[in-house]
Amino acid sequence: MARSTKAAHAVNRLRERSNNAPYSMVSLADGRFSLTLANLEQLDELPVSVSDAMEMDEFVVYVNNLHKQAPKKASKLDVAFEKKIAAAKQK
């Protein structure tokens, strides 16, 4: 159960990044995971498999690489602060 929590959290983050697309995780009997995507327009259809079955760590990396988030914007003050920190580390 605890093993699948890491994979489930990765799928939840994917849903957030993809504007709540209906992604879900399938946990197989052999301990591997697969990613599926439901078709909300055809509710009577089965979800489509998006990935092959993978080990947990491989699955989490795969899911994390889907729908990458845009880099966070930094203010001028943030950039200046980072420069000060870098300069202080070099001394």
mmCIF file of C-alpha atoms in Angstrom:
data_model
loop_
_atom_site.group_PDB
_atom_site.id
_atom_site.type_symbol
_atom_site.label_atom_id
_atom_site.label_comp_id
_atom_site.label_asym_id
_atom_site.label_seq_id
_atom_site.Cartn_x
_atom_site.Cartn_y
_atom_site.Cartn_z
ATOM 1 C CA MET A 1 0.000 0.000 0.000
ATOM 2 C CA ALA A 2 2.726 2.496 0.936
ATOM 3 C CA ARG A 3 4.572 1.737 -2.286
ATOM 4 C CA SER A 4 1.628 2.854 -4.374
ATOM 5 C CA THR A 5 1.312 6.151 -2.476
ATOM 6 C CA LYS A 6 4.344 7.604 -4.276
ATOM 7 C CA ALA A 7 2.854 6.649 -7.642
ATOM 8 C CA ALA A 8 -0.612 7.942 -6.663
ATOM 9 C CA HIS A 9 0.838 11.319 -5.654
ATOM 10 C CA ALA A 10 2.621 11.539 -9.020
ATOM 11 C CA VAL A 11 -0.696 10.933 -10.820
ATOM 12 C CA ASN A 12 -2.429 13.573 -8.658
ATOM 13 C CA ARG A 13 0.260 16.109 -9.579
ATOM 14 C CA LEU A 14 -0.196 15.150 -13.249
ATOM 15 C CA ARG A 15 -3.925 15.845 -12.988
ATOM 16 C CA GLU A 16 -3.184 19.296 -11.556
ATOM 17 C CA ARG A 17 -0.680 20.070 -14.330
ATOM 18 C CA SER A 18 -3.066 18.885 -17.051
ATOM 19 C CA ASN A 19 -6.119 20.893 -15.939
ATOM 20 C CA ASN A 20 -7.692 17.879 -14.201
ATOM 21 C CA ALA A 21 -7.534 15.507 -17.150
ATOM 22 C CA PRO A 22 -9.024 12.149 -16.072
ATOM 23 C CA TYR A 23 -5.742 10.283 -15.611
ATOM 24 C CA SER A 24 -5.705 7.273 -13.330
ATOM 25 C CA MET A 25 -3.237 4.665 -12.193
ATOM 26 C CA VAL A 26 -3.657 0.914 -12.508
ATOM 27 C CA SER A 27 -1.781 -1.209 -10.001
ATOM 28 C CA LEU A 28 -1.072 -4.660 -11.407
ATOM 29 C CA ALA A 29 -0.794 -7.875 -9.414
ATOM 30 C CA ASP A 30 2.949 -8.125 -10.122
ATOM 31 C CA GLY A 31 3.621 -4.736 -8.453
ATOM 32 C CA ARG A 32 3.939 -2.712 -11.644
ATOM 33 C CA PHE A 33 1.869 0.346 -12.564
ATOM 34 C CA SER A 34 0.208 1.619 -15.716
ATOM 35 C CA LEU A 35 -1.269 5.032 -16.564
ATOM 36 C CA THR A 36 -4.713 5.346 -18.145
ATOM 37 C CA LEU A 37 -6.795 8.212 -19.484
ATOM 38 C CA ALA A 38 -10.593 8.135 -19.467
ATOM 39 C CA ASN A 39 -12.682 9.557 -22.285
ATOM 40 C CA LEU A 40 -15.208 11.853 -20.591
ATOM 41 C CA GLU A 41 -17.275 12.158 -23.770
ATOM 42 C CA GLN A 42 -17.806 8.391 -24.017
ATOM 43 C CA LEU A 43 -18.441 7.305 -20.434
ATOM 44 C CA ASP A 44 -19.364 3.758 -21.448
ATOM 45 C CA GLU A 45 -15.880 3.175 -22.948
ATOM 46 C CA LEU A 46 -12.976 1.786 -20.954
ATOM 47 C CA PRO A 47 -10.057 4.108 -20.180
ATOM 48 C CA VAL A 48 -7.246 4.124 -22.740
ATOM 49 C CA SER A 49 -3.847 2.885 -21.601
ATOM 50 C CA VAL A 50 -1.299 5.697 -21.896
ATOM 51 C CA SER A 51 1.750 3.723 -20.780
ATOM 52 C CA ASP A 52 3.072 0.211 -20.612
ATOM 53 C CA ALA A 53 3.327 -1.503 -17.244
ATOM 54 C CA MET A 54 6.365 -0.169 -15.347
ATOM 55 C CA GLU A 55 8.121 -0.549 -12.033
ATOM 56 C CA MET A 56 7.176 2.144 -9.511
ATOM 57 C CA ASP A 57 10.262 4.374 -9.840
ATOM 58 C CA GLU A 58 10.160 4.214 -13.636
ATOM 59 C CA PHE A 59 6.409 4.954 -13.552
ATOM 60 C CA VAL A 60 6.872 8.018 -11.313
ATOM 61 C CA VAL A 61 9.589 9.419 -13.606
ATOM 62 C CA TYR A 62 7.375 8.826 -16.654
ATOM 63 C CA VAL A 63 4.355 10.529 -15.043
ATOM 64 C CA ASN A 64 6.445 13.454 -13.800
ATOM 65 C CA ASN A 65 7.682 14.078 -17.355
ATOM 66 C CA LEU A 66 4.163 14.403 -18.786
ATOM 67 C CA HIS A 67 2.709 17.927 -19.056
ATOM 68 C CA LYS A 68 5.741 19.703 -17.638
ATOM 69 C CA GLN A 69 4.915 22.784 -15.621
ATOM 70 C CA ALA A 70 6.061 26.161 -16.807
ATOM 71 C CA PRO A 71 9.029 27.487 -14.861
ATOM 72 C CA LYS A 72 8.072 29.680 -11.939
ATOM 73 C CA LYS A 73 8.484 33.380 -12.508
ATOM 74 C CA ALA A 74 10.989 35.164 -10.310
ATOM 75 C CA SER A 75 10.760 38.791 -9.343
ATOM 76 C CA LYS A 76 13.700 41.179 -9.625
ATOM 77 C CA LEU A 77 14.106 40.961 -5.857
ATOM 78 C CA ASP A 78 14.251 37.146 -6.005
ATOM 79 C CA VAL A 79 16.928 37.271 -8.697
ATOM 80 C CA ALA A 80 18.974 39.821 -6.730
ATOM 81 C CA PHE A 81 18.668 37.718 -3.570
ATOM 82 C CA GLU A 82 19.858 34.602 -5.419
ATOM 83 C CA LYS A 83 22.874 36.529 -6.715
ATOM 84 C CA LYS A 84 23.746 37.627 -3.176
ATOM 85 C CA ILE A 85 23.531 34.076 -1.916
ATOM 86 C CA ALA A 86 25.749 32.824 -4.755
ATOM 87 C CA ALA A 87 28.288 35.577 -4.095
ATOM 88 C CA ALA A 88 28.338 34.794 -0.364
ATOM 89 C CA LYS A 89 28.966 31.090 -1.065
ATOM 90 C CA GLN A 90 31.984 31.932 -3.235
ATOM 91 C CA LYS A 91 33.708 33.872 -0.439
#
